[in-house]
Short mmCIF file of C-alpha atoms and ligand atoms in Angstrom, two decimals:
data_model
loop_
_atom_site.label_atom_id
_atom_site.label_comp_id
_atom_site.label_asym_id
_atom_site.label_seq_id
_atom_site.Cartn_x
_atom_site.Cartn_y
_atom_site.Cartn_z
CA MET A 6 103.93 -2.95 53.29
CA ASN A 7 101.52 -1.77 50.93
CA PHE A 8 99.39 1.41 52.55
CA LYS A 9 96.00 -1.08 53.52
CA GLY A 10 98.26 -3.11 56.02
CA PHE A 11 100.78 -0.04 57.20
CA ARG A 12 97.84 1.55 57.96
CA TYR A 13 96.58 -0.98 60.42
CA VAL A 14 98.74 -1.51 62.26
CA PHE A 15 99.38 2.21 62.81
CA VAL A 16 95.83 2.96 64.03
CA LYS A 17 95.95 0.17 65.91
CA LYS A 18 99.44 0.31 67.92
CA ILE A 19 98.15 4.31 69.02
CA ILE A 20 94.52 3.26 69.94
CA LEU A 21 95.78 0.97 71.90
CA THR A 22 97.88 3.78 73.67
CA GLY A 23 94.54 5.48 74.07
CA ASN A 24 93.26 2.50 76.14
CA ARG A 25 96.57 2.86 78.73
CA THR A 26 95.25 6.83 79.19
CA TYR A 27 92.26 5.76 79.80
CA SER A 28 92.44 3.93 82.98
CA GLN A 29 94.60 6.21 84.72
CA SER A 30 91.96 8.85 84.15
CA SER A 31 88.11 7.70 83.26
CA PRO A 32 85.93 9.98 83.75
CA ASN A 33 84.10 11.43 86.11
CA LYS A 34 81.35 9.63 87.43
CA TYR A 35 79.07 12.28 88.14
CA GLU A 36 79.24 12.92 84.05
CA ASN A 37 78.86 9.63 82.57
CA LEU A 38 76.74 9.48 80.79
CA LYS A 39 75.02 5.81 81.73
CA ASP A 40 74.96 7.32 85.77
CA VAL A 41 72.58 9.78 84.49
CA LEU A 42 71.04 7.27 82.36
CA SER A 43 70.66 5.39 85.24
CA GLN A 44 68.68 7.39 86.58
CA LYS A 45 66.23 8.85 84.20
CA ILE A 46 64.92 5.58 83.22
CA PRO A 47 63.66 4.21 85.98
CA GLN A 48 61.81 7.46 86.30
CA HIS A 49 60.75 7.53 82.47
CA LEU A 50 59.35 4.08 82.46
CA LYS A 51 57.07 4.30 85.56
CA LEU A 52 55.42 7.57 83.81
CA VAL A 53 54.92 5.29 80.49
CA ASN A 54 53.42 2.04 82.29
CA ASP A 55 50.92 4.48 84.00
CA PHE A 56 49.88 6.20 81.44
CA LYS A 57 48.87 2.69 79.47
CA LYS A 58 47.53 1.87 82.65
CA GLN A 59 45.02 4.42 83.01
CA HIS A 60 44.93 5.55 79.35
CA GLY A 61 45.43 1.87 76.69
CA GLN A 62 42.31 1.79 75.85
CA LYS A 63 41.49 5.44 74.48
CA LYS A 64 41.13 5.93 71.12
CA ILE A 65 43.46 8.29 69.00
CA GLY A 66 42.55 8.22 64.98
CA ASP A 67 41.61 6.93 62.65
CA ILE A 68 42.99 4.81 59.62
CA THR A 69 41.07 5.27 55.62
CA ILE A 70 42.14 3.50 52.95
CA ASP A 71 44.40 5.59 51.68
CA MET A 72 46.48 5.84 54.64
CA ILE A 73 47.22 2.56 54.06
CA TYR A 74 48.39 2.03 50.29
CA GLY A 75 50.28 4.69 50.52
CA GLY A 76 52.89 4.28 52.85
CA MET A 77 51.63 5.07 55.98
CA ARG A 78 51.88 8.49 56.09
CA GLY A 79 49.55 10.16 58.74
CA ILE A 80 49.06 6.29 60.71
CA LYS A 81 49.76 7.18 64.46
CA GLY A 82 52.18 3.96 65.01
CA LEU A 83 55.54 4.58 66.71
CA VAL A 84 57.16 6.07 70.21
CA THR A 85 60.42 7.68 69.59
CA GLU A 86 60.84 9.56 72.42
CA THR A 87 64.41 11.52 71.25
CA SER A 88 63.01 13.92 69.05
CA GLU A 89 58.96 15.40 66.87
CA LEU A 90 58.87 16.79 63.36
CA ASP A 91 56.35 19.87 63.40
CA PRO A 92 55.80 20.02 59.02
CA ASP A 93 55.31 23.41 59.37
CA SER A 94 57.96 24.42 62.59
CA GLY A 95 60.71 21.20 60.94
CA ILE A 96 62.61 18.90 63.78
CA LYS A 97 62.95 19.65 66.97
CA PHE A 98 65.33 17.56 68.75
CA ARG A 99 63.42 16.76 72.36
CA GLY A 100 62.01 20.09 72.30
CA TYR A 101 65.07 22.49 71.15
CA THR A 102 64.64 24.26 67.91
CA ILE A 103 67.69 23.49 66.04
CA PRO A 104 67.95 27.45 66.14
CA GLU A 105 67.88 27.40 70.07
CA LEU A 106 70.20 24.16 69.61
CA ARG A 107 72.75 26.18 67.67
CA THR A 108 73.01 28.33 71.01
CA LYS A 109 72.59 26.29 73.95
CA LEU A 110 74.74 23.06 72.70
CA PRO A 111 78.17 23.76 74.47
CA LYS A 112 80.51 24.09 70.97
CA VAL A 113 84.41 23.64 71.12
CA LYS A 114 86.53 26.87 73.13
CA PRO A 115 87.69 29.38 72.98
CA ASN A 116 86.54 30.12 69.13
CA GLY A 117 84.18 27.18 68.19
CA HIS A 118 81.34 28.67 67.54
CA GLU A 119 78.86 25.67 66.64
CA PRO A 120 77.91 22.62 68.14
CA LEU A 121 79.54 19.46 69.27
CA PRO A 122 77.65 15.98 68.16
CA GLU A 123 77.98 14.93 71.16
CA GLY A 124 76.15 17.49 73.16
CA LEU A 125 73.59 16.05 70.59
CA PHE A 126 73.82 12.90 71.70
CA TRP A 127 73.63 13.45 75.36
CA LEU A 128 70.27 15.39 75.30
CA LEU A 129 68.30 12.71 72.21
CA MET A 130 69.72 10.63 75.23
CA THR A 131 68.44 11.93 78.56
CA GLY A 132 66.23 15.46 77.77
CA GLU A 133 69.01 18.27 79.42
CA ILE A 134 71.24 20.01 77.92
CA PRO A 135 74.59 18.54 78.89
CA THR A 136 77.28 21.02 80.55
CA GLN A 137 81.07 21.72 78.86
CA ASN A 138 82.43 19.05 81.08
CA GLN A 139 79.55 16.19 80.01
CA VAL A 140 80.64 16.54 76.07
CA LYS A 141 83.84 16.42 76.47
CA SER A 142 83.32 12.69 78.61
CA VAL A 143 81.52 11.58 76.05
CA SER A 144 84.23 12.86 73.03
CA ARG A 145 86.75 10.82 74.58
CA GLU A 146 84.97 7.71 75.39
CA TRP A 147 84.65 7.45 71.78
CA ALA A 148 87.67 8.17 71.33
CA LEU A 149 88.57 5.02 73.65
CA ARG A 150 86.14 3.54 71.82
CA ALA A 151 87.27 3.81 68.10
CA GLU A 152 89.04 0.24 68.31
CA ILE A 153 88.78 -1.62 64.50
CA PRO A 154 88.72 -5.67 64.58
CA SER A 155 90.93 -6.53 61.91
CA HIS A 156 89.19 -8.36 60.17
CA VAL A 157 86.98 -4.93 59.89
CA VAL A 158 89.52 -3.58 58.31
CA THR A 159 90.65 -6.63 55.70
CA MET A 160 87.03 -7.18 54.87
CA LEU A 161 87.47 -3.39 53.87
CA ASN A 162 90.13 -3.76 52.29
CA ASN A 163 89.13 -6.49 50.04
CA PHE A 164 85.62 -4.78 48.30
CA PRO A 165 86.87 -3.48 45.90
CA ALA A 166 87.08 -0.06 45.01
CA LYS A 167 83.34 -0.05 42.36
CA MET A 168 81.30 -0.26 45.60
CA HIS A 169 78.97 2.06 46.66
CA PRO A 170 80.63 2.85 49.79
CA MET A 171 77.55 2.69 51.62
CA SER A 172 77.49 -1.47 51.08
CA GLN A 173 80.73 -1.31 52.18
CA PHE A 174 79.86 0.89 55.48
CA SER A 175 76.33 -1.37 55.91
CA ALA A 176 79.19 -4.85 55.50
CA ALA A 177 80.88 -3.72 57.73
CA ILE A 178 78.39 -2.46 60.85
CA THR A 179 76.80 -5.65 60.29
CA ALA A 180 80.62 -7.69 60.92
CA LEU A 181 81.67 -5.02 63.58
CA ASN A 182 78.60 -7.11 65.69
CA THR A 183 81.64 -9.91 66.22
CA GLU A 184 81.65 -6.88 69.12
CA SER A 185 78.36 -7.26 70.54
CA LYS A 186 77.81 -7.15 74.33
CA PHE A 187 73.73 -7.14 73.73
CA VAL A 188 75.01 -10.65 72.17
CA GLU A 189 76.69 -11.78 74.77
CA ALA A 190 75.10 -11.03 77.53
CA TYR A 191 71.05 -12.20 75.74
CA GLN A 192 73.79 -15.26 75.55
CA THR A 193 74.46 -16.18 79.37
CA GLY A 194 70.34 -15.40 80.38
CA VAL A 195 70.60 -11.64 80.95
CA SER A 196 67.53 -10.43 81.81
CA LYS A 197 65.84 -8.09 80.58
CA SER A 198 65.34 -5.44 82.70
CA LYS A 199 69.19 -5.07 81.54
CA TYR A 200 69.26 -5.11 78.03
CA TRP A 201 69.21 -1.59 77.11
CA GLU A 202 72.57 -1.06 79.12
CA TYR A 203 74.41 -3.79 76.27
CA ALA A 204 71.63 -2.06 73.41
CA TYR A 205 74.06 0.89 75.62
CA GLU A 206 77.66 -0.38 75.33
CA ASP A 207 77.76 -0.95 71.54
CA SER A 208 74.96 2.35 70.57
CA MET A 209 78.38 3.57 72.66
CA ASN A 210 81.32 1.36 70.86
CA LEU A 211 80.27 1.78 67.26
CA ILE A 212 79.18 5.85 66.83
CA ALA A 213 82.44 5.72 68.72
CA LYS A 214 84.42 2.99 65.38
CA LEU A 215 81.54 5.25 62.72
CA PRO A 216 84.51 7.57 61.78
CA THR A 217 87.11 5.05 61.65
CA LEU A 218 85.37 3.19 59.91
CA ALA A 219 83.99 5.59 57.72
CA SER A 220 87.55 6.81 56.79
CA ILE A 221 89.23 3.66 56.10
CA ILE A 222 86.39 3.48 52.84
CA TYR A 223 86.98 6.83 52.07
CA ARG A 224 90.86 6.53 51.47
CA ASN A 225 90.53 3.09 50.12
CA ILE A 226 87.95 4.80 47.21
CA TYR A 227 89.57 8.20 46.62
CA ARG A 228 92.59 8.29 48.52
CA GLU A 229 94.88 5.31 47.36
CA GLY A 230 94.34 3.58 50.62
CA THR A 231 96.23 5.27 53.06
CA SER A 232 96.21 5.97 56.70
CA PRO A 233 93.43 7.75 57.85
CA GLY A 234 96.11 8.02 60.77
CA ALA A 235 95.20 8.25 64.51
CA ILE A 236 92.42 8.59 66.76
CA ASP A 237 93.68 11.78 68.93
CA LEU A 238 92.54 11.88 72.39
CA GLU A 239 91.76 15.42 73.04
CA LYS A 240 89.72 15.73 69.96
CA ASP A 241 85.97 15.66 69.94
CA TRP A 242 84.37 12.67 67.82
CA SER A 243 83.65 15.58 64.10
CA HIS A 244 87.69 17.00 64.39
CA ASN A 245 88.91 13.41 65.05
CA PHE A 246 86.66 12.15 61.67
CA THR A 247 87.83 15.51 59.85
CA SER A 248 91.67 14.59 60.72
CA MET A 249 90.63 11.05 60.17
CA LEU A 250 89.38 11.86 56.17
CA GLY A 251 92.06 13.68 55.17
CA TYR A 252 91.33 17.48 56.32
CA GLU A 253 92.97 19.99 58.31
CA ASP A 254 90.98 23.28 57.15
CA ILE A 255 89.17 24.10 60.79
CA SER A 256 86.28 25.37 59.21
CA PHE A 257 85.34 22.42 57.64
CA THR A 258 85.97 21.02 61.62
CA GLU A 259 83.53 23.53 62.03
CA LEU A 260 80.63 22.60 59.24
CA MET A 261 81.35 18.16 60.44
CA ARG A 262 79.45 19.42 64.42
CA LEU A 263 76.97 21.21 62.41
CA TYR A 264 76.32 18.63 59.62
CA LEU A 265 76.49 15.53 62.53
CA CYS A 266 74.09 17.63 64.55
CA ILE A 267 72.09 18.18 62.31
CA HIS A 268 71.30 14.86 60.05
CA ALA A 269 71.32 13.19 63.41
CA ASP A 270 67.09 12.59 63.71
CA HIS A 271 63.63 13.05 62.29
CA GLU A 272 61.57 11.29 64.65
CA GLY A 273 60.79 7.32 64.42
CA GLY A 274 58.61 6.94 60.54
CA ASN A 275 61.98 7.93 58.22
CA VAL A 276 63.29 5.16 56.84
CA SER A 277 66.56 4.65 58.08
CA ALA A 278 64.93 5.05 62.06
CA HIS A 279 61.77 2.76 61.17
CA ALA A 280 64.32 0.27 59.66
CA CYS A 281 66.60 0.53 63.44
CA HIS A 282 64.14 0.57 65.22
CA LEU A 283 61.73 -2.71 63.62
CA VAL A 284 64.89 -4.92 63.05
CA GLY A 285 65.51 -3.99 66.87
CA SER A 286 62.71 -5.45 67.94
CA ALA A 287 63.12 -8.77 67.05
CA LEU A 288 66.91 -7.83 69.40
CA SER A 289 68.89 -7.37 66.54
CA ASP A 290 71.89 -6.74 68.14
CA PRO A 291 72.43 -3.12 68.31
CA TYR A 292 74.77 -3.06 64.59
CA LEU A 293 72.80 -5.59 63.04
CA SER A 294 69.44 -2.56 63.52
CA PHE A 295 71.05 0.53 62.76
CA ALA A 296 73.14 -1.30 59.67
CA ALA A 297 70.04 -2.22 58.44
CA ALA A 298 68.58 1.65 58.91
CA MET A 299 72.17 2.35 56.88
CA ASN A 300 70.57 0.03 54.04
CA GLY A 301 67.28 2.66 54.13
CA LEU A 302 69.38 5.48 54.07
CA ALA A 303 71.04 4.42 50.63
CA GLY A 304 67.55 4.57 49.03
CA PRO A 305 68.27 7.68 46.20
CA LEU A 306 64.46 9.18 48.04
CA HIS A 307 65.55 9.05 51.46
CA GLY A 308 69.63 9.72 51.96
CA LEU A 309 71.13 8.79 49.63
CA ALA A 310 69.81 11.74 47.71
CA ASN A 311 72.27 13.62 48.93
CA GLN A 312 74.38 12.07 46.71
CA GLU A 313 71.79 12.59 43.54
CA VAL A 314 71.27 16.84 43.72
CA LEU A 315 74.98 17.44 43.47
CA ILE A 316 75.05 14.97 40.23
CA TRP A 317 72.06 16.66 39.21
CA ILE A 318 73.96 20.59 40.28
CA THR A 319 77.10 19.48 37.70
CA LYS A 320 74.69 17.88 34.77
CA LEU A 321 72.66 21.62 34.90
CA GLN A 322 76.26 23.42 35.03
CA LYS A 323 77.14 20.94 31.91
CA GLU A 324 74.52 21.27 29.86
CA ILE A 325 74.02 25.34 30.64
CA GLY A 326 77.19 26.25 31.03
CA ALA A 327 79.00 28.58 34.10
CA LYS A 328 76.28 31.17 33.81
CA SER A 329 72.71 29.96 33.73
CA THR A 330 69.89 33.04 33.87
CA LYS A 331 66.54 32.66 35.63
CA ASP A 332 64.98 30.61 32.19
CA ASP A 333 68.02 27.50 31.57
CA LEU A 334 66.92 27.39 35.20
CA GLU A 335 63.84 26.62 34.75
CA LYS A 336 64.01 25.21 31.50
CA PHE A 337 65.99 22.37 32.87
CA ILE A 338 63.68 22.13 35.58
CA TRP A 339 60.73 21.28 33.83
CA LYS A 340 63.27 18.51 31.33
CA THR A 341 63.56 16.94 35.14
CA LEU A 342 60.45 16.44 35.86
CA GLU A 343 59.78 15.87 32.15
CA MET A 344 61.75 13.54 31.79
CA GLY A 345 59.46 11.51 34.84
CA GLN A 346 62.43 11.90 37.28
CA VAL A 347 62.47 13.93 40.79
CA ILE A 348 63.53 17.36 41.30
CA PRO A 349 66.85 15.50 43.82
CA GLY A 350 66.04 17.81 46.88
CA TYR A 351 63.67 19.34 46.83
CA GLY A 352 59.59 17.75 49.09
CA HIS A 353 59.24 15.77 52.12
CA ALA A 354 57.00 13.12 53.16
CA VAL A 355 56.44 14.91 56.50
CA LEU A 356 57.54 19.00 55.69
CA ARG A 357 55.18 21.69 54.50
CA ALA A 358 57.51 24.58 54.35
CA THR A 359 61.45 24.86 54.28
CA ASP A 360 63.47 22.40 56.18
CA PRO A 361 64.91 24.10 58.67
CA ARG A 362 68.31 21.31 58.36
CA TYR A 363 68.10 23.13 54.88
CA LEU A 364 68.24 26.59 56.40
CA CYS A 365 70.98 26.14 59.05
CA GLN A 366 73.30 26.02 55.93
CA ARG A 367 72.63 28.12 54.48
CA GLU A 368 73.70 30.42 56.93
CA PHE A 369 76.74 28.48 58.02
CA ALA A 370 77.00 29.05 53.87
CA MET A 371 76.08 33.12 54.23
CA LYS A 372 78.95 33.47 56.59
CA HIS A 373 81.70 30.99 55.05
CA LEU A 374 81.80 30.60 52.19
CA PRO A 375 79.13 33.43 50.28
CA ASP A 376 80.78 32.92 47.14
CA ASP A 377 81.37 30.01 46.57
CA PRO A 378 79.48 29.84 43.01
CA LEU A 379 78.48 26.70 43.20
CA PHE A 380 76.54 28.12 46.69
CA LYS A 381 74.73 30.89 44.15
CA LEU A 382 73.69 28.60 41.84
CA VAL A 383 72.31 26.27 44.92
CA SER A 384 69.88 29.88 45.73
CA GLN A 385 69.31 30.87 43.03
CA LEU A 386 66.86 27.03 42.92
CA TYR A 387 65.85 28.09 45.93
CA GLU A 388 64.48 31.21 44.50
CA ILE A 389 62.82 29.30 41.66
CA ALA A 390 61.99 25.39 42.03
CA PRO A 391 59.44 26.01 44.27
CA ASN A 392 56.81 27.87 42.09
CA ILE A 393 57.99 24.93 39.30
CA LEU A 394 56.87 22.58 41.72
CA LEU A 395 53.89 24.43 42.31
CA LYS A 396 53.27 24.69 39.41
CA HIS A 397 53.65 21.14 38.80
CA GLY A 398 50.98 19.75 40.59
CA LYS A 399 52.42 17.26 42.53
CA ALA A 400 55.08 17.27 45.12
CA LYS A 401 52.83 18.16 48.38
CA ASN A 402 55.77 20.02 49.66
CA PRO A 403 57.62 22.12 46.77
CA TRP A 404 60.14 23.70 49.81
CA PRO A 405 63.86 21.85 50.09
CA ASN A 406 64.58 19.28 51.96
CA VAL A 407 68.01 18.39 54.25
CA ASP A 408 69.58 17.53 50.55
CA ALA A 409 69.27 20.73 49.45
CA HIS A 410 72.62 22.45 50.47
CA SER A 411 75.12 19.77 52.52
CA GLY A 412 76.17 18.44 49.13
CA VAL A 413 77.48 22.09 47.64
CA LEU A 414 79.29 23.31 51.90
CA LEU A 415 81.29 19.71 51.12
CA TYR A 416 81.90 20.44 47.50
CA HIS A 417 83.50 23.72 48.87
CA TYR A 418 85.60 22.19 50.92
CA GLY A 419 87.38 20.24 48.22
CA LEU A 420 85.06 16.79 49.89
CA LYS A 421 83.90 16.54 45.70
CA GLU A 422 83.34 12.50 46.25
CA MET A 423 79.71 12.93 45.68
CA ASN A 424 79.37 8.83 46.36
CA PHE A 425 81.12 9.77 49.82
CA TYR A 426 78.79 11.48 51.31
CA THR A 427 75.35 9.53 52.95
CA VAL A 428 78.41 8.48 54.75
CA LEU A 429 78.40 11.41 56.61
CA PHE A 430 74.86 11.17 56.54
CA GLY A 431 75.37 7.89 58.43
CA VAL A 432 77.92 8.49 60.45
CA SER A 433 75.35 11.09 61.97
CA ARG A 434 71.43 9.07 62.00
CA ALA A 435 73.32 6.89 64.57
CA LEU A 436 73.11 9.44 67.13
CA GLY A 437 69.44 9.51 66.47
CA VAL A 438 68.70 5.89 65.36
CA LEU A 439 70.80 4.65 68.34
CA ALA A 440 70.07 6.57 70.85
CA SER A 441 66.36 5.65 70.33
CA LEU A 442 67.42 2.77 69.71
CA THR A 443 69.03 2.13 73.84
CA TRP A 444 65.09 3.98 74.73
CA ASP A 445 63.50 0.80 73.24
CA ARG A 446 65.04 -2.08 75.29
CA ALA A 447 64.75 0.17 78.72
CA LEU A 448 61.23 0.85 78.08
CA GLY A 449 60.85 -2.48 77.45
CA PHE A 450 59.05 -2.18 73.78
CA PRO A 451 58.05 -5.72 72.11
CA LEU A 452 58.22 -7.19 68.92
CA GLU A 453 56.72 -4.73 66.32
CA ARG A 454 54.54 -7.24 63.79
CA PRO A 455 52.09 -4.75 62.04
CA LYS A 456 48.57 -6.27 61.07
CA SER A 457 49.59 -6.53 56.96
CA LEU A 458 45.87 -7.52 54.79
CA THR A 459 45.08 -9.11 51.56
CA THR A 460 43.35 -5.99 48.91
CA GLU A 461 40.68 -8.99 48.71
CA GLY A 462 40.82 -8.50 52.74
CA LEU A 463 40.05 -4.58 52.76
CA ILE A 464 37.63 -4.88 49.67
CA LYS A 465 35.59 -7.00 52.97
CA LEU A 466 36.42 -5.27 55.62
CA VAL A 467 34.62 -1.31 54.27
CA GLY A 468 31.86 -3.95 53.58
CA ILE A 469 31.42 -3.97 49.96
CA LYS A 470 29.14 -6.37 48.20
CA LYS A 471 30.84 -7.77 44.47
N1 LIG B 1 60.41 15.94 42.62
C1 LIG B 1 59.11 16.24 41.41
N2 LIG B 1 57.95 15.83 42.31
C2 LIG B 1 58.13 15.17 43.35
C3 LIG B 1 58.96 15.72 44.13
C4 LIG B 1 60.17 16.16 43.06
N3 LIG B 1 61.79 16.78 45.10
N4 LIG B 1 58.65 15.43 45.54
C5 LIG B 1 57.38 14.43 45.23
N5 LIG B 1 57.29 14.64 44.19
C6 LIG B 1 56.03 13.33 43.75
C7 LIG B 1 56.06 12.45 44.34
O1 LIG B 1 56.89 11.98 42.54
C8 LIG B 1 54.15 11.80 44.07
O2 LIG B 1 54.10 11.45 42.59
P1 LIG B 1 53.03 10.41 41.70
O3 LIG B 1 52.78 10.92 42.43
O4 LIG B 1 53.69 10.27 40.75
O5 LIG B 1 54.29 9.04 42.54
C9 LIG B 1 54.12 13.12 44.15
O6 LIG B 1 55.15 14.49 43.97
C10 LIG B 1 53.57 13.30 45.96
O7 LIG B 1 54.42 13.11 46.35
P2 LIG B 1 54.65 13.80 48.62
O8 LIG B 1 53.55 12.64 48.72
O9 LIG B 1 54.56 15.70 47.39
O10 LIG B 1 56.00 13.07 48.80
P3 LIG B 1 56.33 11.40 49.26
O11 LIG B 1 55.78 11.51 50.48
O12 LIG B 1 55.69 10.46 48.30
O13 LIG B 1 57.38 11.48 49.28
C11 LIG B 1 60.10 12.63 48.53
C12 LIG B 1 58.66 12.06 49.60
C13 LIG B 1 60.99 13.21 49.25
C14 LIG B 1 60.40 11.44 48.66
C15 LIG B 1 59.31 12.87 47.39
O14 LIG B 1 59.49 14.61 48.19
C16 LIG B 1 60.77 13.22 46.57
O15 LIG B 1 61.10 11.87 46.27
N6 LIG B 1 61.65 13.51 47.07
C17 LIG B 1 63.59 13.92 45.86
C18 LIG B 1 64.04 12.80 46.94
C19 LIG B 1 64.55 13.82 47.69
O16 LIG B 1 65.02 15.54 48.16
N7 LIG B 1 64.88 12.77 49.70
C20 LIG B 1 65.49 13.30 50.56
C21 LIG B 1 63.42 13.04 51.37
C22 LIG B 1 64.65 13.68 52.62
C23 LIG B 1 65.60 12.15 53.84
O17 LIG B 1 64.66 11.48 54.13
O18 LIG B 1 66.34 11.89 53.07
#
């Protein structure tokens, strides 16, 4: 039997064992996320409906021609309940900053220092900081729902190794919609008020399966198709993920917990969140909606930038050598800009300061890998690149974003396959965009259909006579 065939049998057997355990000890209903959501949704729906009734006709902004041609920057046109991005202080998840969440969200007892993504998901969904037991119940549910159907495993095993991991990831997510509860319910004519329940079930199932999908892709491409092994019901989501990828260093698992929290959500207008929301508005199921998000994340101006940063840094090292002076780095940055390329990991469509997601990764690096040569290089670049971008005069934000740091941390722990980095971003992004998608259905958002105009139409609209 070849490795690929062996792997599937092994994963399936253990996960089925897990299902039996589930029926013996299902989570306490007061600690179940869906129960809490069932209470929250009617309250929030009432608030939204009352607000619309009272203020639905109020104007909240003006739109200029530049905004229309400029990628709709600054147009307030979406409702996203899970997070909000401030240009100066960065992302807030349900009102909490990243440093606050690193303190408040539950960690693995007794030695964990980083928050668990399960806790962040609970917060994004409900607006409440969960208890240790509530987080545990999510870990367990995700472990129990992680099984991958055989047709998806076969499909992944047949993809050529040269196919980009993000293409494999997106295709597998699309193929997983054979499992959609939302599709099943829609076809039987379920009431609109219940859509969210099926969107929730699909979202939970999909999030649970993503680490297994990602690990199969990783091992097929970079580890000769070896088995990712079994899901352990006692481990949290991130720990199962790092084990399936083949990494046993607990510091790496801690990094993964942090990584999977900070990449989860960035309000609603970024490409991946917006794509998921838009496609979902056609009542495409959560699998199809999330696959759309992943296709957007795979672009170099969005999530692929984390891969591009490391490729760029490796090129820099090759060209300059191991020891780089400030002068060498300046020259290399200018050369990149003069070739008409962007400095990957710098700039942002909304942020106008150093990304707090960059800063918390820097904090992690200072604690765990202060002497790592690549980390030192990234720190040097942080001192130099913003001034050059300011002198260059184009980028509205010369400061580093989340992608400027993540690759260096992964590289330190031995995950050196840069093409895979965006898949990790994608696993995390599921938490935010699928929490939002569940709320989209709970609030009964309609098909999204903004008005577009031709240039001719715009010229007429502003009253220019030819
Ligand atoms: N290096 C060089 N030039 C840059 C730049 C950078 N890092 N960031 C912006 N610019 C340029 C833009 O290309 C644009 O040039 P043109 O006028 O010639 O088209 C000009 O500055 C103005 O752009 P902006 O308004 O400051 O930035 P945008 O909102 O258009 O784009 C972003 C934002 C992130 C795409 C851009 O800063 C960029 O390309 N950065 C590098 C890629 C990157 O790190 N992406 C990850 C973002 C985080 C994420 O979503 O994952």
